[in-house]
Amino acid sequence: EFGGVLSGRARTVDAGSLNAQLDILTKKIPGLPRQQAQLLLEQGFSRGSTVVFGGSRVRGNFTVSSDLDVGFGSLSKSQARKILNTAGKFEGGLSLEQTLIVPGNRTRSISTIQSPEEFFQRSGFRSAADPRAGQPFAPSGSITATPDGRIIIIPGG
């Protein structure tokens, strides 16, 4: 078991099973329903990808209306979009950020994503194309679930 706030260096936990991974994720990510987390993991894992969580819910500065940022370590943009659309309709689940946080994606306001973990370490100011243009953003860190049963926690910064 590991502490609450993400600080210090990266840690890996060999959870072993999907159920153990879900136990960790639902404890570490406020408001994440177990069934929605299971849907995200099963869909990502069935395609051989990691599933990476970040943003304000991982950083700890979320509000009740905050969405959940989810990335995928080895999916195409279309595969990620399908999973986010399905999991985003989950009854009683969190709304999901619609940015496709996958390697190689870029937008007018986001430079090329190397990996979801790299993306969740970024800081700076929101670009003119962002609805919250000019506002600063800080690294959130990330929580990665792997198909082989590990959870990797990378603190922000």
CSV table of N, CA and C in Angstrom, one decimal:
chain,number,residue,atom,x,y,z
A,1,GLU,N,0.9,-1.2,0.0
A,1,GLU,CA,0.0,0.0,0.0
A,1,GLU,C,0.9,1.2,0.0
A,2,PHE,N,0.4,2.3,-0.7
A,2,PHE,CA,1.2,3.5,-0.8
A,2,PHE,C,0.3,4.7,-0.3
A,3,GLY,N,1.0,5.8,0.0
A,3,GLY,CA,0.3,6.9,0.6
A,3,GLY,C,-0.6,7.7,-0.4
A,4,GLY,N,-1.3,8.7,0.2
A,4,GLY,CA,-2.3,9.4,-0.6
A,4,GLY,C,-1.8,10.3,-1.7
A,5,VAL,N,-1.1,11.4,-1.3
A,5,VAL,CA,-0.7,12.4,-2.2
A,5,VAL,C,0.5,11.9,-3.1
A,6,LEU,N,0.4,12.2,-4.4
A,6,LEU,CA,1.5,11.8,-5.2
A,6,LEU,C,2.7,12.8,-5.0
A,7,SER,N,3.8,12.3,-4.5
A,7,SER,CA,5.0,13.1,-4.3
A,7,SER,C,6.2,12.1,-4.3
A,8,GLY,N,7.3,12.7,-4.5
A,8,GLY,CA,8.5,11.8,-4.5
A,8,GLY,C,8.7,11.2,-5.9
A,9,ARG,N,9.2,10.0,-5.9
A,9,ARG,CA,9.6,9.4,-7.2
A,9,ARG,C,8.5,8.3,-7.7
A,10,ALA,N,8.7,7.9,-8.9
A,10,ALA,CA,7.8,6.9,-9.4
A,10,ALA,C,7.8,5.6,-8.6
A,11,ARG,N,6.6,5.0,-8.5
A,11,ARG,CA,6.5,3.7,-7.8
A,11,ARG,C,5.7,2.7,-8.7
A,12,THR,N,6.1,1.5,-8.6
A,12,THR,CA,5.4,0.4,-9.3
A,12,THR,C,4.8,-0.6,-8.2
A,13,VAL,N,3.6,-0.9,-8.4
A,13,VAL,CA,2.9,-1.9,-7.5
A,13,VAL,C,2.5,-3.0,-8.4
A,14,ASP,N,2.9,-4.2,-8.1
A,14,ASP,CA,2.5,-5.4,-8.8
A,14,ASP,C,1.1,-5.8,-8.2
A,15,ALA,N,0.1,-5.3,-8.8
A,15,ALA,CA,-1.3,-5.6,-8.2
A,15,ALA,C,-1.7,-7.0,-8.5
A,16,GLY,N,-1.2,-7.6,-9.6
A,16,GLY,CA,-1.5,-8.9,-10.0
A,16,GLY,C,-2.7,-9.2,-10.8
A,17,SER,N,-3.8,-8.7,-10.3
A,17,SER,CA,-5.1,-9.0,-11.0
A,17,SER,C,-5.8,-7.7,-11.4
A,18,LEU,N,-6.8,-7.9,-12.3
A,18,LEU,CA,-7.6,-6.7,-12.7
A,18,LEU,C,-8.4,-6.2,-11.5
A,19,ASN,N,-8.9,-7.1,-10.6
A,19,ASN,CA,-9.6,-6.6,-9.4
A,19,ASN,C,-8.7,-5.8,-8.5
A,20,ALA,N,-7.5,-6.3,-8.3
A,20,ALA,CA,-6.6,-5.5,-7.4
A,20,ALA,C,-6.2,-4.2,-8.1
A,21,GLN,N,-6.1,-4.1,-9.4
A,21,GLN,CA,-5.8,-2.8,-10.1
A,21,GLN,C,-7.0,-1.9,-9.8
A,22,LEU,N,-8.2,-2.4,-10.0
A,22,LEU,CA,-9.4,-1.6,-9.8
A,22,LEU,C,-9.5,-1.1,-8.4
A,23,ASP,N,-9.2,-1.9,-7.4
A,23,ASP,CA,-9.1,-1.5,-6.0
A,23,ASP,C,-8.3,-0.3,-5.8
A,24,ILE,N,-7.1,-0.3,-6.4
A,24,ILE,CA,-6.1,0.8,-6.3
A,24,ILE,C,-6.6,2.0,-7.0
A,25,LEU,N,-7.1,1.9,-8.3
A,25,LEU,CA,-7.6,3.0,-9.0
A,25,LEU,C,-8.7,3.7,-8.4
A,26,THR,N,-9.7,3.0,-7.8
A,26,THR,CA,-10.9,3.6,-7.2
A,26,THR,C,-10.5,4.3,-5.9
A,27,LYS,N,-9.4,3.9,-5.3
A,27,LYS,CA,-9.0,4.5,-4.0
A,27,LYS,C,-8.2,5.8,-4.4
A,28,LYS,N,-7.4,5.8,-5.5
A,28,LYS,CA,-6.5,6.8,-5.8
A,28,LYS,C,-7.1,7.9,-6.7
A,29,ILE,N,-8.2,7.6,-7.4
A,29,ILE,CA,-8.9,8.6,-8.3
A,29,ILE,C,-10.3,8.9,-7.7
A,30,PRO,N,-10.4,10.1,-7.1
A,30,PRO,CA,-11.7,10.4,-6.5
A,30,PRO,C,-12.8,10.5,-7.5
A,31,GLY,N,-13.9,9.8,-7.1
A,31,GLY,CA,-15.1,9.8,-7.9
A,31,GLY,C,-15.2,8.8,-9.0
A,32,LEU,N,-14.1,8.0,-9.2
A,32,LEU,CA,-14.1,7.0,-10.3
A,32,LEU,C,-14.9,5.8,-9.9
A,33,PRO,N,-16.0,5.5,-10.6
A,33,PRO,CA,-16.7,4.3,-10.3
A,33,PRO,C,-16.0,3.1,-10.8
A,34,ARG,N,-16.0,2.0,-10.0
A,34,ARG,CA,-15.3,0.8,-10.3
A,34,ARG,C,-15.7,0.2,-11.7
A,35,GLN,N,-17.0,0.3,-12.0
A,35,GLN,CA,-17.4,-0.3,-13.3
A,35,GLN,C,-16.9,0.5,-14.5
A,36,GLN,N,-16.8,1.8,-14.3
A,36,GLN,CA,-16.3,2.7,-15.4
A,36,GLN,C,-14.8,2.4,-15.6
A,37,ALA,N,-14.1,2.3,-14.5
A,37,ALA,CA,-12.7,1.9,-14.5
A,37,ALA,C,-12.5,0.6,-15.2
A,38,GLN,N,-13.3,-0.4,-14.8
A,38,GLN,CA,-13.2,-1.7,-15.4
A,38,GLN,C,-13.4,-1.7,-16.9
A,39,LEU,N,-14.4,-0.9,-17.4
A,39,LEU,CA,-14.6,-0.8,-18.8
A,39,LEU,C,-13.4,-0.2,-19.5
A,40,LEU,N,-12.8,0.9,-18.9
A,40,LEU,CA,-11.7,1.5,-19.5
A,40,LEU,C,-10.5,0.5,-19.6
A,41,LEU,N,-10.2,-0.2,-18.5
A,41,LEU,CA,-9.1,-1.2,-18.5
A,41,LEU,C,-9.3,-2.3,-19.5
A,42,GLU,N,-10.5,-2.9,-19.4
A,42,GLU,CA,-10.8,-4.1,-20.3
A,42,GLU,C,-10.7,-3.7,-21.8
A,43,GLN,N,-11.2,-2.5,-22.1
A,43,GLN,CA,-11.1,-2.1,-23.5
A,43,GLN,C,-9.7,-1.8,-23.9
A,44,GLY,N,-8.9,-1.1,-23.1
A,44,GLY,CA,-7.5,-0.8,-23.4
A,44,GLY,C,-6.7,-2.1,-23.4
A,45,PHE,N,-6.8,-2.9,-22.4
A,45,PHE,CA,-6.0,-4.1,-22.3
A,45,PHE,C,-6.3,-5.1,-23.5
A,46,SER,N,-7.6,-5.2,-23.9
A,46,SER,CA,-7.9,-6.1,-25.0
A,46,SER,C,-7.2,-5.7,-26.3
A,47,ARG,N,-6.7,-4.5,-26.4
A,47,ARG,CA,-6.0,-4.0,-27.5
A,47,ARG,C,-4.5,-3.9,-27.2
A,48,GLY,N,-4.1,-4.5,-26.1
A,48,GLY,CA,-2.7,-4.5,-25.7
A,48,GLY,C,-2.1,-3.2,-25.2
A,49,SER,N,-2.9,-2.3,-24.8
A,49,SER,CA,-2.4,-1.0,-24.4
A,49,SER,C,-2.5,-0.8,-22.9
A,50,THR,N,-1.6,0.1,-22.4
A,50,THR,CA,-1.7,0.6,-21.0
A,50,THR,C,-2.9,1.6,-21.0
A,51,VAL,N,-3.4,1.9,-19.8
A,51,VAL,CA,-4.4,2.9,-19.6
A,51,VAL,C,-3.9,3.8,-18.6
A,52,VAL,N,-3.8,5.1,-18.9
A,52,VAL,CA,-3.1,6.1,-18.1
A,52,VAL,C,-4.1,7.2,-17.7
A,53,PHE,N,-4.1,7.4,-16.4
A,53,PHE,CA,-5.0,8.5,-15.8
A,53,PHE,C,-4.2,9.6,-15.3
A,54,GLY,N,-4.7,10.8,-15.5
A,54,GLY,CA,-4.0,12.1,-15.1
A,54,GLY,C,-5.0,13.2,-14.9
A,55,GLY,N,-4.5,14.4,-14.9
A,55,GLY,CA,-5.3,15.6,-14.8
A,55,GLY,C,-5.6,15.9,-13.3
A,56,SER,N,-6.6,16.8,-13.1
A,56,SER,CA,-6.9,17.3,-11.8
A,56,SER,C,-7.3,16.3,-10.8
A,57,ARG,N,-8.0,15.2,-11.2
A,57,ARG,CA,-8.4,14.1,-10.3
A,57,ARG,C,-7.2,13.4,-9.7
A,58,VAL,N,-6.1,13.3,-10.5
A,58,VAL,CA,-4.9,12.6,-10.0
A,58,VAL,C,-4.1,13.6,-9.3
A,59,ARG,N,-4.0,14.9,-9.7
A,59,ARG,CA,-3.3,16.0,-9.1
A,59,ARG,C,-3.9,16.3,-7.7
A,60,GLY,N,-5.2,16.2,-7.6
A,60,GLY,CA,-5.9,16.5,-6.3
A,60,GLY,C,-6.6,17.8,-6.3
A,61,ASN,N,-6.5,18.6,-7.3
A,61,ASN,CA,-7.2,19.9,-7.3
A,61,ASN,C,-8.5,20.0,-8.1
A,62,PHE,N,-9.2,18.9,-8.1
A,62,PHE,CA,-10.4,18.7,-8.9
A,62,PHE,C,-11.6,19.4,-8.2
A,63,THR,N,-12.6,19.6,-9.0
A,63,THR,CA,-13.9,20.1,-8.5
A,63,THR,C,-14.9,19.0,-8.8
A,64,VAL,N,-16.1,19.1,-8.2
A,64,VAL,CA,-17.2,18.1,-8.4
A,64,VAL,C,-17.4,17.9,-9.9
A,65,SER,N,-17.3,19.0,-10.7
A,65,SER,CA,-17.6,18.9,-12.1
A,65,SER,C,-16.4,18.6,-13.0
A,66,SER,N,-15.2,18.3,-12.4
A,66,SER,CA,-14.0,18.0,-13.2
A,66,SER,C,-14.2,16.7,-13.9
A,67,ASP,N,-13.7,16.7,-15.1
A,67,ASP,CA,-13.7,15.4,-15.9
A,67,ASP,C,-12.5,14.6,-15.5
A,68,LEU,N,-12.4,13.4,-16.1
A,68,LEU,CA,-11.3,12.5,-15.9
A,68,LEU,C,-10.5,12.5,-17.2
A,69,ASP,N,-9.2,12.7,-17.1
A,69,ASP,CA,-8.3,12.6,-18.2
A,69,ASP,C,-7.7,11.2,-18.3
A,70,VAL,N,-7.9,10.5,-19.5
A,70,VAL,CA,-7.5,9.2,-19.7
A,70,VAL,C,-6.7,9.1,-21.0
A,71,GLY,N,-5.5,8.5,-20.9
A,71,GLY,CA,-4.7,8.3,-22.1
A,71,GLY,C,-4.4,6.8,-22.3
A,72,PHE,N,-3.9,6.5,-23.5
A,72,PHE,CA,-3.6,5.1,-23.8
A,72,PHE,C,-2.3,5.0,-24.4
A,73,GLY,N,-1.5,4.1,-24.0
A,73,GLY,CA,0.0,4.0,-24.3
A,73,GLY,C,0.2,3.5,-25.7
A,74,SER,N,-0.7,2.8,-26.3
A,74,SER,CA,-0.3,2.3,-27.7
A,74,SER,C,-1.6,2.1,-28.6
A,75,LEU,N,-2.5,3.0,-28.5
A,75,LEU,CA,-3.7,3.0,-29.3
A,75,LEU,C,-3.6,4.1,-30.4
A,76,SER,N,-4.4,3.9,-31.5
A,76,SER,CA,-4.6,4.9,-32.5
A,76,SER,C,-5.6,5.9,-31.9
A,77,LYS,N,-5.7,7.1,-32.6
A,77,LYS,CA,-6.7,8.1,-32.2
A,77,LYS,C,-8.1,7.5,-32.3
A,78,SER,N,-8.4,6.7,-33.4
A,78,SER,CA,-9.7,6.2,-33.6
A,78,SER,C,-10.0,5.2,-32.5
A,79,GLN,N,-9.1,4.3,-32.1
A,79,GLN,CA,-9.3,3.3,-31.1
A,79,GLN,C,-9.6,4.0,-29.7
A,80,ALA,N,-8.8,5.1,-29.4
A,80,ALA,CA,-9.0,5.8,-28.2
A,80,ALA,C,-10.4,6.5,-28.2
A,81,ARG,N,-10.7,7.1,-29.3
A,81,ARG,CA,-12.0,7.8,-29.4
A,81,ARG,C,-13.2,6.8,-29.1
A,82,LYS,N,-13.1,5.6,-29.7
A,82,LYS,CA,-14.2,4.6,-29.5
A,82,LYS,C,-14.3,4.2,-28.0
A,83,ILE,N,-13.2,4.0,-27.3
A,83,ILE,CA,-13.2,3.7,-25.9
A,83,ILE,C,-13.8,4.8,-25.1
A,84,LEU,N,-13.3,6.0,-25.3
A,84,LEU,CA,-13.7,7.2,-24.6
A,84,LEU,C,-15.2,7.4,-24.8
A,85,ASN,N,-15.7,7.3,-26.0
A,85,ASN,CA,-17.1,7.4,-26.3
A,85,ASN,C,-18.0,6.4,-25.5
A,86,THR,N,-17.5,5.2,-25.5
A,86,THR,CA,-18.2,4.1,-24.8
A,86,THR,C,-18.2,4.3,-23.3
A,87,ALA,N,-17.0,4.5,-22.7
A,87,ALA,CA,-16.9,4.7,-21.3
A,87,ALA,C,-17.5,6.0,-20.8
A,88,GLY,N,-17.5,7.0,-21.7
A,88,GLY,CA,-18.1,8.3,-21.3
A,88,GLY,C,-19.6,8.3,-21.1
A,89,LYS,N,-20.2,7.3,-21.7
A,89,LYS,CA,-21.7,7.1,-21.6
A,89,LYS,C,-22.1,6.3,-20.4
A,90,PHE,N,-21.1,5.9,-19.6
A,90,PHE,CA,-21.4,5.0,-18.5
A,90,PHE,C,-22.3,5.7,-17.5
A,91,GLU,N,-23.4,5.1,-17.2
A,91,GLU,CA,-24.4,5.6,-16.3
A,91,GLU,C,-23.8,5.9,-14.9
A,92,GLY,N,-23.8,7.1,-14.4
A,92,GLY,CA,-23.3,7.5,-13.1
A,92,GLY,C,-21.8,7.7,-13.1
A,93,GLY,N,-21.1,7.5,-14.3
A,93,GLY,CA,-19.7,7.7,-14.4
A,93,GLY,C,-19.2,9.1,-14.5
A,94,LEU,N,-17.9,9.3,-14.4
A,94,LEU,CA,-17.3,10.6,-14.6
A,94,LEU,C,-17.4,11.0,-16.1
A,95,SER,N,-17.5,12.3,-16.4
A,95,SER,CA,-17.3,12.7,-17.8
A,95,SER,C,-15.8,12.5,-18.1
A,96,LEU,N,-15.5,12.2,-19.4
A,96,LEU,CA,-14.2,12.0,-19.8
A,96,LEU,C,-13.7,13.1,-20.7
A,97,GLU,N,-12.4,13.5,-20.5
A,97,GLU,CA,-11.8,14.5,-21.3
A,97,GLU,C,-11.8,13.9,-22.7
A,98,GLN,N,-12.1,14.7,-23.7
A,98,GLN,CA,-12.2,14.2,-25.1
A,98,GLN,C,-10.9,14.4,-25.9
A,99,THR,N,-9.9,15.0,-25.3
A,99,THR,CA,-8.6,15.1,-26.0
A,99,THR,C,-8.1,13.6,-26.1
A,100,LEU,N,-7.6,13.3,-27.3
A,100,LEU,CA,-7.1,11.9,-27.5
A,100,LEU,C,-5.6,11.9,-27.1
A,101,ILE,N,-5.4,11.4,-25.8
A,101,ILE,CA,-4.1,11.4,-25.2
A,101,ILE,C,-3.4,10.0,-25.6
A,102,VAL,N,-2.9,10.0,-26.8
A,102,VAL,CA,-2.2,8.9,-27.4
A,102,VAL,C,-0.9,9.3,-28.0
A,103,PRO,N,0.1,8.4,-28.1
A,103,PRO,CA,1.4,8.8,-28.7
A,103,PRO,C,1.2,9.3,-30.2
A,104,GLY,N,1.8,10.4,-30.5
A,104,GLY,CA,1.7,10.9,-31.9
A,104,GLY,C,0.6,11.9,-32.1
A,105,ASN,N,-0.3,12.0,-31.3
A,105,ASN,CA,-1.4,12.9,-31.5
A,105,ASN,C,-0.9,14.3,-31.2
A,106,ARG,N,-1.4,15.3,-31.9
A,106,ARG,CA,-1.2,16.7,-31.7
A,106,ARG,C,-2.4,17.5,-32.2
A,107,THR,N,-2.6,18.7,-31.6
A,107,THR,CA,-3.7,19.5,-32.1
A,107,THR,C,-3.1,20.9,-32.2
A,108,ARG,N,-4.0,21.9,-32.5
A,108,ARG,CA,-3.5,23.3,-32.7
A,108,ARG,C,-2.9,23.8,-31.3
A,109,SER,N,-3.5,23.3,-30.2
A,109,SER,CA,-3.0,23.8,-28.9
A,109,SER,C,-2.1,22.8,-28.2
A,110,ILE,N,-1.9,21.6,-28.7
A,110,ILE,CA,-1.1,20.6,-28.0
A,110,ILE,C,0.0,20.1,-28.9
A,111,SER,N,1.2,20.2,-28.5
A,111,SER,CA,2.3,19.7,-29.3
A,111,SER,C,2.3,18.2,-29.2
A,112,THR,N,3.0,17.6,-30.1
A,112,THR,CA,3.0,16.1,-30.3
A,112,THR,C,3.2,15.4,-29.0
A,113,ILE,N,2.3,14.5,-28.7
A,113,ILE,CA,2.3,13.7,-27.4
A,113,ILE,C,3.3,12.5,-27.7
A,114,GLN,N,4.3,12.4,-26.8
A,114,GLN,CA,5.2,11.3,-26.9
A,114,GLN,C,4.6,10.0,-26.2
A,115,SER,N,4.0,10.2,-25.1
A,115,SER,CA,3.3,9.2,-24.3
A,115,SER,C,2.4,9.9,-23.4
A,116,PRO,N,1.3,9.1,-22.9
A,116,PRO,CA,0.4,9.8,-21.9
A,116,PRO,C,1.2,10.2,-20.7
A,117,GLU,N,2.1,9.5,-20.2
A,117,GLU,CA,2.9,9.8,-19.0
A,117,GLU,C,3.6,11.2,-19.3
A,118,GLU,N,4.2,11.3,-20.4
A,118,GLU,CA,4.9,12.6,-20.8
A,118,GLU,C,3.9,13.7,-20.8
A,119,PHE,N,2.8,13.5,-21.4
A,119,PHE,CA,1.7,14.5,-21.5
A,119,PHE,C,1.3,15.0,-20.1
A,120,PHE,N,1.1,14.1,-19.2
A,120,PHE,CA,0.7,14.5,-17.9
A,120,PHE,C,1.8,15.1,-17.0
A,121,GLN,N,3.0,15.2,-17.5
A,121,GLN,CA,4.1,15.9,-16.8
A,121,GLN,C,4.3,17.4,-17.4
A,122,ARG,N,3.5,17.8,-18.4
A,122,ARG,CA,3.6,19.1,-19.0
A,122,ARG,C,3.1,20.2,-18.1
A,123,SER,N,3.7,21.4,-18.3
A,123,SER,CA,3.3,22.6,-17.6
A,123,SER,C,3.4,23.7,-18.6
A,124,GLY,N,2.8,24.8,-18.2
A,124,GLY,CA,2.8,26.0,-19.1
A,124,GLY,C,1.6,26.8,-19.0
A,125,PHE,N,1.2,27.5,-20.1
A,125,PHE,CA,0.0,28.3,-20.1
A,125,PHE,C,-0.8,27.8,-21.3
A,126,ARG,N,-2.1,27.8,-21.0
A,126,ARG,CA,-3.1,27.3,-22.0
A,126,ARG,C,-3.0,28.3,-23.2
A,127,SER,N,-3.1,27.7,-24.4
A,127,SER,CA,-2.9,28.4,-25.7
A,127,SER,C,-4.2,29.2,-26.0
A,128,ALA,N,-4.1,30.0,-27.0
A,128,ALA,CA,-5.3,30.8,-27.5
A,128,ALA,C,-6.4,29.9,-27.9
A,129,ALA,N,-6.1,28.7,-28.4
A,129,ALA,CA,-7.2,27.8,-28.9
A,129,ALA,C,-7.9,27.1,-27.8
A,130,ASP,N,-7.4,27.2,-26.5
A,130,ASP,CA,-8.1,26.6,-25.4
A,130,ASP,C,-9.2,27.5,-24.8
A,131,PRO,N,-10.3,26.9,-24.4
A,131,PRO,CA,-11.4,27.7,-23.8
A,131,PRO,C,-10.9,28.5,-22.5
A,132,ARG,N,-9.9,28.0,-21.9
A,132,ARG,CA,-9.3,28.7,-20.7
A,132,ARG,C,-7.9,29.3,-21.0
A,133,ALA,N,-7.9,29.9,-22.2
A,133,ALA,CA,-6.6,30.5,-22.7
A,133,ALA,C,-5.9,31.4,-21.7
A,134,GLY,N,-4.6,31.3,-21.6
A,134,GLY,CA,-3.8,32.1,-20.7
A,134,GLY,C,-3.7,31.6,-19.3
A,135,GLN,N,-4.5,30.7,-18.9
A,135,GLN,CA,-4.4,30.1,-17.6
A,135,GLN,C,-3.2,29.1,-17.5
A,136,PRO,N,-2.5,29.1,-16.4
A,136,PRO,CA,-1.4,28.2,-16.2
A,136,PRO,C,-1.9,26.8,-15.9
A,137,PHE,N,-1.1,25.8,-16.3
A,137,PHE,CA,-1.4,24.4,-15.9
A,137,PHE,C,-0.1,23.8,-15.4
A,138,ALA,N,-0.2,22.9,-14.5
A,138,ALA,CA,0.9,22.2,-13.9
A,138,ALA,C,0.9,20.7,-14.1
A,139,PRO,N,2.0,20.1,-14.0
A,139,PRO,CA,2.0,18.6,-14.1
A,139,PRO,C,1.1,17.9,-13.1
A,140,SER,N,0.3,17.0,-13.6
A,140,SER,CA,-0.6,16.2,-12.7
A,140,SER,C,0.0,15.0,-12.2
A,141,GLY,N,1.1,14.5,-12.9
A,141,GLY,CA,1.5,13.1,-12.7
A,141,GLY,C,0.5,12.2,-13.3
A,142,SER,N,0.8,10.9,-13.1
A,142,SER,CA,-0.1,9.9,-13.8
A,142,SER,C,-0.1,8.6,-13.0
A,143,ILE,N,-1.2,7.8,-13.3
A,143,ILE,CA,-1.4,6.5,-12.7
A,143,ILE,C,-1.6,5.6,-13.9
A,144,THR,N,-0.7,4.7,-14.2
A,144,THR,CA,-0.8,3.8,-15.4
A,144,THR,C,-1.1,2.4,-14.9
A,145,ALA,N,-2.1,1.8,-15.6
A,145,ALA,CA,-2.5,0.4,-15.4
A,145,ALA,C,-2.0,-0.3,-16.6
A,146,THR,N,-1.3,-1.5,-16.3
A,146,THR,CA,-0.7,-2.2,-17.4
A,146,THR,C,-1.4,-3.6,-17.6
A,147,PRO,N,-1.4,-4.1,-18.8
A,147,PRO,CA,-2.1,-5.4,-19.0
A,147,PRO,C,-1.5,-6.5,-18.2
A,148,ASP,N,-0.3,-6.4,-17.7
A,148,ASP,CA,0.3,-7.5,-17.0
A,148,ASP,C,0.1,-7.4,-15.4
A,149,GLY,N,-0.8,-6.4,-15.1
A,149,GLY,CA,-1.2,-6.3,-13.6
A,149,GLY,C,-0.5,-5.4,-12.8
A,150,ARG,N,0.4,-4.5,-13.4
A,150,ARG,CA,1.1,-3.5,-12.6
A,150,ARG,C,0.3,-2.2,-12.6
A,151,ILE,N,0.6,-1.4,-11.6
A,151,ILE,CA,0.2,0.0,-11.5
A,151,ILE,C,1.4,0.8,-11.3
A,152,ILE,N,1.6,1.8,-12.2
A,152,ILE,CA,2.8,2.7,-12.1
A,152,ILE,C,2.3,4.1,-11.8
A,153,ILE,N,2.8,4.6,-10.7
A,153,ILE,CA,2.4,5.9,-10.2
A,153,ILE,C,3.6,6.9,-10.4
A,154,ILE,N,3.4,7.9,-11.2
A,154,ILE,CA,4.4,8.9,-11.4
A,154,ILE,C,3.9,10.2,-10.9
A,155,PRO,N,4.6,10.8,-9.9
A,155,PRO,CA,4.2,12.0,-9.3
A,155,PRO,C,4.3,13.2,-10.3
A,156,GLY,N,3.5,14.2,-10.1
A,156,GLY,CA,3.6,15.4,-10.9
A,156,GLY,C,5.0,16.1,-10.7
A,157,GLY,N,5.5,16.7,-11.8
A,157,GLY,CA,6.8,17.5,-11.6
A,157,GLY,C,7.9,16.7,-12.1
